């Protein structure tokens, strides 16, 4: 058998091997790297891998450690953790709940809107689900909501942070796709490619984010009509309504200002995402201070949480680099390229195949792993086939948002399980997510049919 | 039997006009000339290692060859700047003369010996353009706070004139100009700049750079592996590099003016041949100060490289200025073929 | 067993110390990056060294605290089977994972990056950008710090596994036991 074929078989086996080994439950980053090293050793004995390639890790790691674009990741994480500590979410949930409480499905709608607002002010998924699970879930259950609907609404709204900018996932994808896009364009002989940046991806994700919010709200209204008993109204006493306008202003204005300053400066092309993220981090700190929440302990907590979350994400990238070095050297990239190029239906056929693979991987893996493993090996071919880079990034973002909601391994479901009252069973949380996964698929199909939802805003901006 | 495959990493994107194409052609020529005994596989910027890690990749054995520019590694040795070109330094003709006949190559070998690699000239862009500006530069005062993408020692010269200098990758420049993060940018010359689309956002194009009068690219090889090759393969690498130095320069010489015509005639770009006198004079002063600083470096080898460069340039510039420049001016002034 | 426990606690203490110190770099990143923005937009001024500094601080931070994050079980796992299983089974899985995945990974990183880092130190390498910051060699050095702190934490996890499998969970500090870490 010739070496190219052996290499490609090894690369394919390694991909499946990695997925299998991950089931052992050892941290993903190290499992990825370790499994790749094992396959590298087998490849070495078969003559299809040369370990001197591992020295490329030093250069790659240095690249990540000095990358200006990726600094936006810790900065947005810092901003998110700081905002979480200033109890903005709590205040928003209470006031919004009062505002919409008088209508059927109102509490649910307020959760969705607060989820969207928080999503627009933080780069990570996690804290939002926890906060809303702690505050809104008991309130919804007390009001007589179907626990499944309540759980689904909270987990889905909590994951909006991934797609509504700013988003750490979009930052990584923007950085990766930018390089692949210019390489693909030059390979095709276009040396004046419209550059793609993290800012473009943020702009592209803006309307799809709103679309999702709209779909969630529409679903809630639909339930209010079809199954009114699943989401009853929670009338607010008259004396509490008096103060409501003031409460709304107090709760809404500061985060809105921050969102406008950060998102507005990025989408308006005034500042790069990294620059804006530092303004966001300082703004969040200021907000916490104004609200009297600032203390040494809070700052320390924020610093520690930022460092650990950032490290967790980048270490996955480090582990995935080992995978990518071995996979490329054994010819895996060529294998994927051939496979995707020969799928019937051209670019769209290949795109559908990649989206399905990512969706399925989403059941067991989480967004970052999938992006770091799958994007580098598939995106170059998709871009060569003519797929729009911004659309590609946003489609992946929305697609992988479902990975937070799909059992058995859905982060949002775990977070919610951690804070839900004992009366809510795990089964309810899982079943509650199902309609929202379907809504998510509907959104993906809509974006597939109407790519303009993604590409219109970035086109307008420049 | 005995066929060898070498990995070449480059600092350029695949197929990039002039440079990326040149790297690929150099690799192909070695493969062809050796009858396949030495096959060179090209990994473009970022494919194996990030673009600015390619020298390290050769030193560490991840690759056997690197195609790039020596001044990218000035943080390994300041002396390496001179083998690419420095502000107010040598033109490409002068540079090749220094490297081949005036002790340049020997000094370069001495610098690279520290890293177990060897460098060959592998291409040259010729004198580069000064850059793209959103607004015309009428004097030094227009430069204060101007946000300008320009790397290397040239960046330091501009910084000394009050410019706010940033460096960013080729792919990010266009958008930064568009969004207003940058007011100006320089990259290489019309051939590349047309491709990068800068004319869509900047109208003022300065056609002559003082910071990159001749930018030479290099081929770096793993010295031990190179010397272990049979003599004929060594000769092939050396000679192909030498041929490519000329080939790349010709590519730019032929295609820069074509691209410039397109920029002016089809895209309405406003050309300025030179920056205002006070800018050029101040820049020359700043360049002298920076090169003077290197001449007083703590490192003996760096001092010797700078000395050799300056001495050689002092000699070769007399020929350039007395002969080539005089002729060019005479032709410009008295000869007009446009009616033929 | 007691001496193993002492080693484990020493490693945990070391990573806790490193993590506690280097986490503060996140605040430094905010301050430096924000200052660069202020200078750029309000004073029309840039300092090249500062533009290098905040990405570098980020790189140093996330490599230095990797071991600390492992100590706190903050590195994401696919825990479909891992989470619900017993402490003994977790101990076995971690034992295998450290030996087969983590230690080989840190070994490869250390061995194949060593000359790269050592060369950078030898040259006292600064920014690739003239006029940029000094001390890139320190940043690159953190690739080895990353490998070392992770490998140490891996050894600490090995010891934890051995203690649990030998029925001596009492020698594992409370905040390092599975029931605490898994919340
Ligand atoms: Na977000
Ligand atoms: Na999932």
CSV table of N, CA and C in Angstrom, one decimal, chain A residues 329-402:
chain,number,residue,atom,x,y,z
A,329,UNK,N,0.2,16.5,8.5
A,329,UNK,CA,1.4,15.8,8.0
A,329,UNK,C,1.0,14.4,7.4
A,330,UNK,N,0.0,13.8,8.0
A,330,UNK,CA,-0.4,12.4,7.5
A,330,UNK,C,-1.3,12.5,6.3
A,331,UNK,N,-1.6,13.7,5.8
A,331,UNK,CA,-2.4,13.9,4.6
A,331,UNK,C,-3.9,14.0,4.8
A,332,UNK,N,-4.2,14.2,6.1
A,332,UNK,CA,-5.7,14.3,6.4
A,332,UNK,C,-6.3,15.5,5.7
A,333,UNK,N,-5.6,16.6,5.6
A,333,UNK,CA,-6.2,17.8,5.0
A,333,UNK,C,-6.6,17.5,3.6
A,334,UNK,N,-5.7,16.8,2.9
A,334,UNK,CA,-6.0,16.4,1.5
A,334,UNK,C,-7.2,15.5,1.4
A,335,UNK,N,-7.3,14.6,2.3
A,335,UNK,CA,-8.4,13.7,2.3
A,335,UNK,C,-9.7,14.4,2.5
A,336,UNK,N,-9.7,15.3,3.4
A,336,UNK,CA,-11.0,16.1,3.7
A,336,UNK,C,-11.3,17.0,2.4
A,337,UNK,N,-10.2,17.6,1.9
A,337,UNK,CA,-10.4,18.4,0.7
A,337,UNK,C,-11.0,17.6,-0.5
A,338,UNK,N,-10.5,16.4,-0.7
A,338,UNK,CA,-11.0,15.6,-1.8
A,338,UNK,C,-12.4,15.2,-1.5
A,339,UNK,N,-12.7,14.8,-0.3
A,339,UNK,CA,-14.0,14.4,0.1
A,339,UNK,C,-15.0,15.5,-0.1
A,340,UNK,N,-14.7,16.7,0.4
A,340,UNK,CA,-15.7,17.8,0.3
A,340,UNK,C,-15.8,18.3,-1.1
A,341,UNK,N,-14.7,18.2,-1.9
A,341,UNK,CA,-14.8,18.7,-3.3
A,341,UNK,C,-15.7,17.8,-4.1
A,342,UNK,N,-15.8,16.5,-3.7
A,342,UNK,CA,-16.5,15.6,-4.5
A,342,UNK,C,-18.0,15.3,-4.1
A,343,UNK,N,-18.4,16.1,-3.1
A,343,UNK,CA,-19.8,15.9,-2.7
A,343,UNK,C,-20.7,16.5,-3.7
A,344,UNK,N,-21.8,15.8,-4.1
A,344,UNK,CA,-22.7,16.4,-5.1
A,344,UNK,C,-23.3,17.7,-4.6
A,345,UNK,N,-23.5,18.6,-5.5
A,345,UNK,CA,-24.2,19.8,-5.0
A,345,UNK,C,-23.2,20.9,-4.8
A,346,UNK,N,-21.9,20.7,-5.1
A,346,UNK,CA,-20.9,21.7,-5.0
A,346,UNK,C,-20.8,22.3,-3.6
A,347,UNK,N,-20.6,23.6,-3.6
A,347,UNK,CA,-20.4,24.4,-2.3
A,347,UNK,C,-21.5,24.1,-1.3
A,348,UNK,N,-22.7,24.1,-1.8
A,348,UNK,CA,-23.8,24.0,-0.9
A,348,UNK,C,-23.9,22.5,-0.3
A,349,UNK,N,-23.6,21.6,-1.2
A,349,UNK,CA,-23.6,20.2,-0.7
A,349,UNK,C,-22.5,20.0,0.4
A,350,UNK,N,-21.3,20.6,0.1
A,350,UNK,CA,-20.2,20.4,1.1
A,350,UNK,C,-20.6,21.2,2.4
A,351,UNK,N,-21.2,22.3,2.2
A,351,UNK,CA,-21.6,23.1,3.4
A,351,UNK,C,-22.6,22.3,4.2
A,352,UNK,N,-23.5,21.7,3.6
A,352,UNK,CA,-24.5,20.9,4.3
A,352,UNK,C,-23.8,19.8,5.1
A,353,UNK,N,-22.9,19.1,4.4
A,353,UNK,CA,-22.2,18.0,5.0
A,353,UNK,C,-21.5,18.5,6.2
A,354,UNK,N,-20.7,19.6,6.1
A,354,UNK,CA,-20.0,20.1,7.3
A,354,UNK,C,-20.9,20.5,8.4
A,355,UNK,N,-22.0,21.1,8.1
A,355,UNK,CA,-23.0,21.5,9.1
A,355,UNK,C,-23.5,20.3,9.8
A,356,UNK,N,-23.8,19.3,9.1
A,356,UNK,CA,-24.4,18.1,9.8
A,356,UNK,C,-23.3,17.4,10.7
A,357,UNK,N,-22.1,17.3,10.2
A,357,UNK,CA,-21.1,16.7,11.0
A,357,UNK,C,-20.9,17.6,12.3
A,358,UNK,N,-20.9,18.9,12.1
A,358,UNK,CA,-20.7,19.7,13.3
A,358,UNK,C,-21.9,19.6,14.3
A,359,UNK,N,-23.1,19.5,13.7
A,359,UNK,CA,-24.3,19.3,14.6
A,359,UNK,C,-24.2,18.0,15.4
A,360,UNK,N,-23.8,17.0,14.7
A,360,UNK,CA,-23.7,15.7,15.4
A,360,UNK,C,-22.6,15.7,16.4
A,361,UNK,N,-21.5,16.3,16.1
A,361,UNK,CA,-20.4,16.4,17.1
A,361,UNK,C,-20.9,17.2,18.3
A,362,UNK,N,-21.8,18.1,18.0
A,362,UNK,CA,-22.3,19.0,19.1
A,362,UNK,C,-23.0,18.2,20.2
A,363,UNK,N,-23.4,17.0,19.9
A,363,UNK,CA,-24.1,16.2,20.9
A,363,UNK,C,-23.1,15.9,22.0
A,364,UNK,N,-21.8,15.6,21.6
A,364,UNK,CA,-20.8,15.1,22.6
A,364,UNK,C,-19.8,16.2,22.9
A,365,UNK,N,-19.5,17.1,22.0
A,365,UNK,CA,-18.4,18.0,22.2
A,365,UNK,C,-19.0,19.4,22.3
A,366,UNK,N,-18.1,20.4,22.8
A,366,UNK,CA,-18.6,21.7,22.9
A,366,UNK,C,-18.0,22.6,21.9
A,367,UNK,N,-18.6,23.8,21.7
A,367,UNK,CA,-18.2,24.6,20.6
A,367,UNK,C,-16.7,24.8,20.3
A,368,UNK,N,-16.0,25.1,21.3
A,368,UNK,CA,-14.5,25.4,21.1
A,368,UNK,C,-13.8,24.2,20.5
A,369,UNK,N,-14.1,23.0,21.0
A,369,UNK,CA,-13.4,21.8,20.5
A,369,UNK,C,-13.7,21.6,19.0
A,370,UNK,N,-15.0,21.8,18.7
A,370,UNK,CA,-15.4,21.5,17.4
A,370,UNK,C,-14.8,22.5,16.4
A,371,UNK,N,-14.8,23.7,16.8
A,371,UNK,CA,-14.2,24.8,16.0
A,371,UNK,C,-12.7,24.5,15.8
A,372,UNK,N,-12.0,24.2,16.9
A,372,UNK,CA,-10.5,24.1,16.8
A,372,UNK,C,-10.1,22.8,16.0
A,373,UNK,N,-11.0,21.8,16.0
A,373,UNK,CA,-10.7,20.6,15.2
A,373,UNK,C,-11.2,20.7,13.8
A,374,UNK,N,-12.5,21.0,13.7
A,374,UNK,CA,-13.1,20.8,12.4
A,374,UNK,C,-12.9,22.0,11.5
A,375,UNK,N,-12.9,23.2,12.0
A,375,UNK,CA,-12.8,24.4,11.2
A,375,UNK,C,-11.5,24.4,10.3
A,376,UNK,N,-10.3,24.2,11.0
A,376,UNK,CA,-9.1,24.2,10.2
A,376,UNK,C,-9.1,23.2,9.0
A,377,UNK,N,-9.8,22.0,9.2
A,377,UNK,CA,-9.6,21.0,8.1
A,377,UNK,C,-10.7,21.2,7.1
A,378,UNK,N,-11.8,21.9,7.4
A,378,UNK,CA,-12.9,22.0,6.4
A,378,UNK,C,-13.1,23.3,5.8
A,379,UNK,N,-12.8,24.4,6.6
A,379,UNK,CA,-13.1,25.7,6.1
A,379,UNK,C,-12.3,26.1,4.8
A,380,UNK,N,-11.0,25.7,4.7
A,380,UNK,CA,-10.2,26.1,3.5
A,380,UNK,C,-10.9,25.6,2.2
A,381,UNK,N,-11.4,24.4,2.3
A,381,UNK,CA,-12.1,23.8,1.1
A,381,UNK,C,-13.4,24.5,0.8
A,382,UNK,N,-14.2,24.7,1.9
A,382,UNK,CA,-15.5,25.4,1.7
A,382,UNK,C,-15.2,26.8,1.1
A,383,UNK,N,-14.2,27.5,1.6
A,383,UNK,CA,-13.9,28.8,1.0
A,383,UNK,C,-13.5,28.8,-0.4
A,384,UNK,N,-12.7,27.7,-0.7
A,384,UNK,CA,-12.3,27.6,-2.1
A,384,UNK,C,-13.5,27.3,-3.0
A,385,UNK,N,-14.4,26.6,-2.4
A,385,UNK,CA,-15.6,26.3,-3.2
A,385,UNK,C,-16.5,27.5,-3.4
A,386,UNK,N,-16.2,28.6,-2.7
A,386,UNK,CA,-16.9,29.8,-2.9
A,386,UNK,C,-17.9,30.2,-1.8
A,387,UNK,N,-17.9,29.5,-0.7
A,387,UNK,CA,-18.8,29.8,0.4
A,387,UNK,C,-18.3,31.2,1.0
A,388,UNK,N,-19.3,32.0,1.3
A,388,UNK,CA,-19.0,33.3,1.8
A,388,UNK,C,-18.4,33.2,3.3
A,389,UNK,N,-17.3,33.8,3.5
A,389,UNK,CA,-16.6,33.5,4.8
A,389,UNK,C,-17.4,34.0,6.0
A,390,UNK,N,-18.1,35.1,5.9
A,390,UNK,CA,-18.9,35.6,7.1
A,390,UNK,C,-20.1,34.7,7.3
A,391,UNK,N,-20.8,34.4,6.2
A,391,UNK,CA,-21.9,33.5,6.3
A,391,UNK,C,-21.5,32.2,7.0
A,392,UNK,N,-20.3,31.7,6.5
A,392,UNK,CA,-19.8,30.4,7.1
A,392,UNK,C,-19.7,30.5,8.6
A,393,UNK,N,-19.0,31.6,9.0
A,393,UNK,CA,-18.7,31.7,10.4
A,393,UNK,C,-20.0,31.8,11.2
A,394,UNK,N,-21.0,32.6,10.7
A,394,UNK,CA,-22.2,32.8,11.5
A,394,UNK,C,-23.1,31.5,11.5
A,395,UNK,N,-23.1,30.8,10.3
A,395,UNK,CA,-23.8,29.5,10.3
A,395,UNK,C,-23.3,28.6,11.3
A,396,UNK,N,-21.9,28.5,11.4
A,396,UNK,CA,-21.3,27.6,12.4
A,396,UNK,C,-21.7,28.0,13.8
A,397,UNK,N,-21.6,29.4,14.0
A,397,UNK,CA,-22.0,29.9,15.3
A,397,UNK,C,-23.4,29.5,15.8
A,398,UNK,N,-24.4,29.6,14.9
A,398,UNK,CA,-25.7,29.3,15.2
A,398,UNK,C,-25.9,27.8,15.4
A,399,UNK,N,-25.2,27.1,14.5
A,399,UNK,CA,-25.3,25.6,14.5
A,399,UNK,C,-24.8,25.1,15.8
A,400,UNK,N,-23.6,25.6,16.2
A,400,UNK,CA,-22.9,25.1,17.4
A,400,UNK,C,-23.6,25.6,18.7
A,401,UNK,N,-24.4,26.6,18.6
A,401,UNK,CA,-25.2,27.1,19.7
A,401,UNK,C,-26.0,25.9,20.2
A,402,UNK,N,-26.5,25.1,19.3
A,402,UNK,CA,-27.3,23.9,19.7
A,402,UNK,C,-26.5,22.9,20.5
